[in-house]
CSV table of C-alpha atoms in Angstrom, one decimal:
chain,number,residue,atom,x,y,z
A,1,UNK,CA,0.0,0.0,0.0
A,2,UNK,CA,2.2,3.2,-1.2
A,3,UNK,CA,0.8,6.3,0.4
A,4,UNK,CA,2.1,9.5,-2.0
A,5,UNK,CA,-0.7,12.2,-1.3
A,6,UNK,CA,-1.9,13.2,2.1
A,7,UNK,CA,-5.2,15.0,3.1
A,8,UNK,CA,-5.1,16.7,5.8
A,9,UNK,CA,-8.2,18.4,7.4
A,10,UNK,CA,-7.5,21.3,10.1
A,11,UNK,CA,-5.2,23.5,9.7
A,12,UNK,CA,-4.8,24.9,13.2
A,13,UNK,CA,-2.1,24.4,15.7
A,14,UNK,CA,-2.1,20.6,14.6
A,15,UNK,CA,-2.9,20.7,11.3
A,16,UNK,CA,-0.4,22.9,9.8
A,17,UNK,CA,2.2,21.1,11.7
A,18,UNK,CA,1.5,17.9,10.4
A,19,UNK,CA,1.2,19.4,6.8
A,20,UNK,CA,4.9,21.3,7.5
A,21,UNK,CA,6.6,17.9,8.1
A,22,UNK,CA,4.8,15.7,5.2
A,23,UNK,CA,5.4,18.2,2.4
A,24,UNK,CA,9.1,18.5,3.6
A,25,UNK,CA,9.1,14.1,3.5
A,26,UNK,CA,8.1,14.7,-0.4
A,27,UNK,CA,4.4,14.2,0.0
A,28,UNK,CA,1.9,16.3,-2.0
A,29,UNK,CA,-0.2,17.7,0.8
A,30,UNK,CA,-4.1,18.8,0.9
A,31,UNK,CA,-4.6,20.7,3.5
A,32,UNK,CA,-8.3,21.6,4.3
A,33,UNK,CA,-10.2,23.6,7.0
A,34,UNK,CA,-13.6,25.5,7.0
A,35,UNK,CA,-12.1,28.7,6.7
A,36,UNK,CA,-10.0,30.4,3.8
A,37,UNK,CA,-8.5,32.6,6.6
A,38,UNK,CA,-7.4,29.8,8.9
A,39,UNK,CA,-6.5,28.3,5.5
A,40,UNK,CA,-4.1,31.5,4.6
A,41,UNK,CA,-2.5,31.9,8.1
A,42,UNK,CA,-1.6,28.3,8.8
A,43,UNK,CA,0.1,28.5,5.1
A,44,UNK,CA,2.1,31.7,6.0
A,45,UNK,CA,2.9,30.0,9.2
A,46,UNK,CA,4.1,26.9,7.4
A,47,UNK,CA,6.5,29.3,5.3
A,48,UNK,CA,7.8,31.2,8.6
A,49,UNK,CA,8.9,28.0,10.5
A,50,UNK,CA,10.2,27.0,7.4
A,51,UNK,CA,12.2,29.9,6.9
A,52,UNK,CA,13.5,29.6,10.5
A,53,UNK,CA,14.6,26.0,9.6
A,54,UNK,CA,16.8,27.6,6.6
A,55,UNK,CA,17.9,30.3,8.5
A,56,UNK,CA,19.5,27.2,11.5
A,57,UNK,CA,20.8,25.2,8.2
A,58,UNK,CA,18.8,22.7,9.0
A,59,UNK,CA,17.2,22.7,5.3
A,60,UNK,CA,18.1,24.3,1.9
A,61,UNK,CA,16.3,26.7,0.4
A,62,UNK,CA,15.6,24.5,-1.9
A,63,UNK,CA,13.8,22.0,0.6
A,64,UNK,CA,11.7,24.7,1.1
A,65,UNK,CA,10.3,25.8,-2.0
A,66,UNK,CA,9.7,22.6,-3.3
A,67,UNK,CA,7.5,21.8,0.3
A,68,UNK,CA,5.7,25.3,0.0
A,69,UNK,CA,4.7,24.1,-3.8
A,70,UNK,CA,3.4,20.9,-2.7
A,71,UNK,CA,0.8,22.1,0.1
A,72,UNK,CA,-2.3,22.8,-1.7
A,73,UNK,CA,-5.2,24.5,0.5
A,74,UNK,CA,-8.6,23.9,0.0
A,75,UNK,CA,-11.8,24.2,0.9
A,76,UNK,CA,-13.5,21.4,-0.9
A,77,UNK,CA,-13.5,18.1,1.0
A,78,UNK,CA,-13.5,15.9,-2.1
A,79,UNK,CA,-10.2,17.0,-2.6
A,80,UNK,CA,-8.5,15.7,0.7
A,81,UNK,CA,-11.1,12.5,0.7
A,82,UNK,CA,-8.8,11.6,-2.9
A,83,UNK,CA,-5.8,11.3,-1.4
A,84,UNK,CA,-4.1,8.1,-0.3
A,85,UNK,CA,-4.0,8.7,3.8
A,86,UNK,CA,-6.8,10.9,5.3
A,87,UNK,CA,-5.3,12.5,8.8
A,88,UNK,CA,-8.3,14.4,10.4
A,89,UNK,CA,-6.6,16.5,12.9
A,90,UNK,CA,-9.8,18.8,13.8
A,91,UNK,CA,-10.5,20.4,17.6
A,92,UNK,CA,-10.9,17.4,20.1
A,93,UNK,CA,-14.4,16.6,20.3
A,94,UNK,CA,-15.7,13.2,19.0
A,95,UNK,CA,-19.0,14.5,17.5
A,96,UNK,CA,-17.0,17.1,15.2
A,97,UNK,CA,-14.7,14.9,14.7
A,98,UNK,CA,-17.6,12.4,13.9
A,99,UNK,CA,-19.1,14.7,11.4
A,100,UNK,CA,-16.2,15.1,9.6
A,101,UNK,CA,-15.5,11.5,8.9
A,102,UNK,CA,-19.1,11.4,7.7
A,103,UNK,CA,-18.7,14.0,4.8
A,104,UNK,CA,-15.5,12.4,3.4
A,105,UNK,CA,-16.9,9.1,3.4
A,106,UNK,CA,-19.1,9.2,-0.1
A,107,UNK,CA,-16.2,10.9,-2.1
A,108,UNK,CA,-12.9,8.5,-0.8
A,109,UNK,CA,-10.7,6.3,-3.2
A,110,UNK,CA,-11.7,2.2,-2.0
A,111,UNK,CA,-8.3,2.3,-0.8
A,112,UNK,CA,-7.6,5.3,0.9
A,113,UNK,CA,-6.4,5.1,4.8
A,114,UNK,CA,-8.5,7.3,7.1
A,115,UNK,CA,-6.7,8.4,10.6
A,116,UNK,CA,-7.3,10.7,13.5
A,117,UNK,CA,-4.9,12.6,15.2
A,118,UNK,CA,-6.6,12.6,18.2
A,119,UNK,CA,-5.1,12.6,21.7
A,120,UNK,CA,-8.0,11.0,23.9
A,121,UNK,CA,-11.1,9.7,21.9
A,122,UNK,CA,-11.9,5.8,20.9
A,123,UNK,CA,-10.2,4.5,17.7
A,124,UNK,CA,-12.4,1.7,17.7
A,125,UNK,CA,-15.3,3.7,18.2
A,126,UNK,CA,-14.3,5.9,15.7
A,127,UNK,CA,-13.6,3.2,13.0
A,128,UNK,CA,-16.9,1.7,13.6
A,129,UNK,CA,-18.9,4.4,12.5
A,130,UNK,CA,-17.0,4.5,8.9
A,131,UNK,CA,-17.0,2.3,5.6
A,132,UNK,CA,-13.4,1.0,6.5
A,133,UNK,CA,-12.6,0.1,10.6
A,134,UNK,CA,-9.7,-2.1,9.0
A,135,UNK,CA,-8.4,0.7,7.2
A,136,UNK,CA,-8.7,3.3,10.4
A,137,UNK,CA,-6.4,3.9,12.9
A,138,UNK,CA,-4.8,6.6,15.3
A,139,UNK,CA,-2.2,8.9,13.9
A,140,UNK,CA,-1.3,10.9,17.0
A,141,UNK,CA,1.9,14.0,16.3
A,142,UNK,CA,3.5,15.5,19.4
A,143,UNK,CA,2.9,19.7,19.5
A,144,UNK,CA,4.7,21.2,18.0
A,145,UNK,CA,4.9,18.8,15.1
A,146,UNK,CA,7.9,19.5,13.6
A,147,UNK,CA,10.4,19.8,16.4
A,148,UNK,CA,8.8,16.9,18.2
A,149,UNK,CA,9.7,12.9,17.1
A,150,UNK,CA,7.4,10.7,19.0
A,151,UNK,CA,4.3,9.8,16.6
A,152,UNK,CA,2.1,7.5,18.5
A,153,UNK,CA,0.3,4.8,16.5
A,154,UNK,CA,-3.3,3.2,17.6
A,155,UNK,CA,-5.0,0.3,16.1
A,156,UNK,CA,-8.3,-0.1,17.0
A,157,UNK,CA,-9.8,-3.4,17.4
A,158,UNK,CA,-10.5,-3.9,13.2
A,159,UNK,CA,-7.4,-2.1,12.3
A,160,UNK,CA,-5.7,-4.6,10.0
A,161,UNK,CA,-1.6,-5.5,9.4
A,162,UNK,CA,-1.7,-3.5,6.2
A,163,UNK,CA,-3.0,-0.3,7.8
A,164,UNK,CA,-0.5,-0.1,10.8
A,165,UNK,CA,2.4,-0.9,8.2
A,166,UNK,CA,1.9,1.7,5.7
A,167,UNK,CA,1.1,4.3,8.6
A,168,UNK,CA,4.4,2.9,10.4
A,169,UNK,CA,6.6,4.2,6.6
A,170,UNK,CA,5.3,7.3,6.7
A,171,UNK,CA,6.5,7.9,9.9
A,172,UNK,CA,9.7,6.7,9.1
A,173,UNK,CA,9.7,8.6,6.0
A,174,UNK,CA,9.4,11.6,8.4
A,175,UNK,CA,12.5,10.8,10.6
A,176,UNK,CA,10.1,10.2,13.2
A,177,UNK,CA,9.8,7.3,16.1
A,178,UNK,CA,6.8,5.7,16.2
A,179,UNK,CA,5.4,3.7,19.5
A,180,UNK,CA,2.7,1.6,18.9
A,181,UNK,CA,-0.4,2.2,21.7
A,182,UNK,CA,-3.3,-0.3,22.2
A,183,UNK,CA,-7.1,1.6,22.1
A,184,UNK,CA,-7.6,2.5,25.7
A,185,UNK,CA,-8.2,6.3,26.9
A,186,UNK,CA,-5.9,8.4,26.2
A,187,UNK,CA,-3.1,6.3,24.8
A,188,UNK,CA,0.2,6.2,26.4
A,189,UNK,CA,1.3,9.8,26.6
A,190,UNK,CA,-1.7,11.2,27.6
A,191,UNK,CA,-2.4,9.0,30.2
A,192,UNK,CA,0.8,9.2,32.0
A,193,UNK,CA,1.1,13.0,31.0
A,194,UNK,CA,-2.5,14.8,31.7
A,195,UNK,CA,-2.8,13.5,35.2
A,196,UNK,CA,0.5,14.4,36.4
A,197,UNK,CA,-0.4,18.0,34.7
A,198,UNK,CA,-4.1,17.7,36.6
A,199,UNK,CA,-2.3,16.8,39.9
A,200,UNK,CA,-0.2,20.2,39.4
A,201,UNK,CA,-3.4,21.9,39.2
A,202,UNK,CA,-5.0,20.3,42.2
A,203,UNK,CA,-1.8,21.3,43.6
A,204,UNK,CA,-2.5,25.1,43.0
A,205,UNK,CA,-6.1,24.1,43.8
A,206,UNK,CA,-5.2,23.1,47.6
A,207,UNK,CA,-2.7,26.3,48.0
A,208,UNK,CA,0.2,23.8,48.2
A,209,UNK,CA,2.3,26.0,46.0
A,210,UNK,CA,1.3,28.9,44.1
A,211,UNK,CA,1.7,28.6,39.5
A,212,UNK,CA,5.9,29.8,40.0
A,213,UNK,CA,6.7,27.7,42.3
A,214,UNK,CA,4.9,24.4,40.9
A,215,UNK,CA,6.7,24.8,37.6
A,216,UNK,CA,10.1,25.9,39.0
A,217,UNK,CA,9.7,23.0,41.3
A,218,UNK,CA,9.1,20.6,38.8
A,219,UNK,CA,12.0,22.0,36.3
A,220,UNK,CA,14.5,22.4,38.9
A,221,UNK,CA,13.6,19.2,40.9
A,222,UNK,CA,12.6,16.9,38.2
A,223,UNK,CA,14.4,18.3,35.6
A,224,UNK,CA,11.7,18.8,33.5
A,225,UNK,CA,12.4,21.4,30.6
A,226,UNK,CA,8.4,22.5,31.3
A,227,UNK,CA,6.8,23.1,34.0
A,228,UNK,CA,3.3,21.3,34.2
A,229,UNK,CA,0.9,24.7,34.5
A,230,UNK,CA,3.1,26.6,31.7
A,231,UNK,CA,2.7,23.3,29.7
A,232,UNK,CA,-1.0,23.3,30.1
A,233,UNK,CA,-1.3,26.2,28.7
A,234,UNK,CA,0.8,25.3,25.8
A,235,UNK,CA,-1.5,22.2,25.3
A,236,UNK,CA,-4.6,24.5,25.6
A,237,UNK,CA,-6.7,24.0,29.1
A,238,UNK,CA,-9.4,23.2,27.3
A,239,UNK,CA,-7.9,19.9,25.4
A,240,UNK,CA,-6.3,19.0,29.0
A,241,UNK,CA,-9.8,18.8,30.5
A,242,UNK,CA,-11.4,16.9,27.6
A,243,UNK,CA,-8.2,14.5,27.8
A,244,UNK,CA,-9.3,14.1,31.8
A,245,UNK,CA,-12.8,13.5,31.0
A,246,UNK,CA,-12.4,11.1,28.4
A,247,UNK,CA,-9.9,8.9,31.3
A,248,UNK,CA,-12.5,9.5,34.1
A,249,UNK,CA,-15.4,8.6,31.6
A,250,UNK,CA,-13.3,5.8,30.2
A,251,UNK,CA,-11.9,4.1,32.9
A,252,UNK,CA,-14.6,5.4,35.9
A,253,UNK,CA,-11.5,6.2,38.2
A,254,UNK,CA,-11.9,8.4,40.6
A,255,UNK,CA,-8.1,9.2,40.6
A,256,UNK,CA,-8.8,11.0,36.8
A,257,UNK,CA,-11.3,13.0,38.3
A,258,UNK,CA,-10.4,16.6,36.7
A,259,UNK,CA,-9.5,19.5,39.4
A,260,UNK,CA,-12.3,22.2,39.5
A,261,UNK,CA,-10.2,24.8,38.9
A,262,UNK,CA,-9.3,23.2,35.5
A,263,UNK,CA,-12.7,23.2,34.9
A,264,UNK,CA,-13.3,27.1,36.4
A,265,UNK,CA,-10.2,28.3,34.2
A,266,UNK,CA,-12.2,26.6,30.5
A,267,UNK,CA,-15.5,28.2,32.0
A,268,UNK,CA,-14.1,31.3,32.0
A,269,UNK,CA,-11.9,31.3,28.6
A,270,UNK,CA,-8.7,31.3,29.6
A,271,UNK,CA,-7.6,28.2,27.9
A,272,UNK,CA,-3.6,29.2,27.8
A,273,UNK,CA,-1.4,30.9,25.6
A,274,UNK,CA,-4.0,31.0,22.4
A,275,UNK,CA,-6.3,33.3,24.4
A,276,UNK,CA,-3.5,34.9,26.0
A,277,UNK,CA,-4.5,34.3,29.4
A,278,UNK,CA,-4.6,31.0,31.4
A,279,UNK,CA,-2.3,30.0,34.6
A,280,UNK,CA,-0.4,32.9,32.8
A,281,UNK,CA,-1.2,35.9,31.6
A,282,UNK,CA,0.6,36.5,28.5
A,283,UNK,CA,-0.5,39.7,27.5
A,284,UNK,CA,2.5,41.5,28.4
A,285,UNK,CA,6.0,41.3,27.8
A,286,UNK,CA,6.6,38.4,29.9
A,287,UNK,CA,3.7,35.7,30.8
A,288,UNK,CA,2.5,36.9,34.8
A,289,UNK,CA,1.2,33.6,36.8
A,290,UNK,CA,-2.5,34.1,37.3
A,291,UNK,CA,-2.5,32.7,40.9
């Protein structure tokens, strides 16, 4: 099964990530969203970062032209659904995500691969909702997708051998490591990463330690490059708490139970560093904790 075109829809944080590295592999790229704006500023993005990565010598200038000229935008669905992989990397909510799979499903080649790019929600239920569970699996990129080299991969329960090989060559056409993850919540990064980060925030929550002094604690004492509340917001608040619901939901533990103040903080919009405020307030010239 040789995969030469990808469709990608989304082109938000995600999305224009996973477009970046897959032109750069030598893929021709569709990259869809519902939007011509979000469409022209995840393009422009695209060609920023990969100016930076010409301006470090980490590519030619040459690399970069010829990945700018193979990312097509689009709005038009059938496009992306005629490609030979499918990676749906839309906002993280299974109904959306859902709908989405539903509207490419009339106009795809009989042998094109569908993925999600989800960090949380059922594979399997997913898949079973499509014309192709054997040809469906998880296609999960690390943020931000071109700096980071984990790629996890997720067969759901009809995912067949095929499927998970031809997914596991594009990632190593992308000078990426892959680590292959069974269909329970959250996978294996999220599940060992979102309740440490929603312990940090029952931490703030009990007035154990205040935002500064959980992350410098956890850099300086764990060595982490990140601390947990400045790396929620980098995740987004709001995909942190739909990660914890989908583990307390899933597994009906109380120990994934999310903090209330995660909750509070969504309620009120601060969801991190893309609205500018969350456990920092980033409107200034340096981010000022928010408790």
């Amino acid at each position: 099964m040789e995969i030469n075109s990808i469709g990608i829809i989304g082109a938000g944080q995600m999305g224009n990530g996973i477009a970046h590295v897959m032109a750069l592999a030598g893929y021709e790229v569709r990259l869809s969203d519902v939007s011509q704006d979000t469409l022209d500023k995840a393009v422009a993005l695209i060609e920023r970062n990969l100016d930076r990565q010409v301006s470090r010598g980490k590519i030619s200038a040459e690399d970069r032209d010829a990945a700018c000229a193979r990312i097509r935008p689009t709005l038009d669905v059938v496009e992306v659904a005629q490609t030979d992989l499918v990676i749906e990397a839309a906002t993280e909510q299974e109904a959306i995500k859902q709908k989405i799979f539903d509207g490419l499903l009339p106009h795809l080649k009989p042998n094109t691969i569908l993925t999600s790019n989800t960090s949380s929600i059922s594979i399997t239920r997913l898949a079973s909702r499509t014309d192709r569970p054997e040809k469906f699996m998880g296609f999960h990129f690390m943020n931000p997708v071109p700096v980071m080299q984990l790629v996890e991969l997720i067969r759901g329960i009809a995912t067949d051998e095929e499927t998970y090989r031809a997914c596991l060559a594009v990632v190593d056409r992308l000078g990426k490591t892959a680590a292959s993850a069974e269909d329970f919540p959250a996978f294996i990064v999220n599940r060992v990463l979102m309740p440490m980060i929603n312990e940090a925030v029952y931490t703030l929550y009990e007035g154990v330690g205040n935002v500064r002094s959980i992350d410098m604690a956890m850099k300086l004492g764990a060595n982490h490059p990140m601390g947990p509340l400045e790396l929620a917001d980098f995740i987004g608040l709001d995909t942190c708490l739909a990660i914890m619901n989908v583990l307390h939901d899933g597994l009906a533990d109380t120990k994934y139970r999310p903090c209330p103040l995660l909750t509070k903080y969504v309620e009120a919009g601060w969801l991190g560093r893309k609205t500018q405020r969350g456990f920092y307030d980033y409107r200034g010239e340096e981010p000022v904790p928010t408790r």
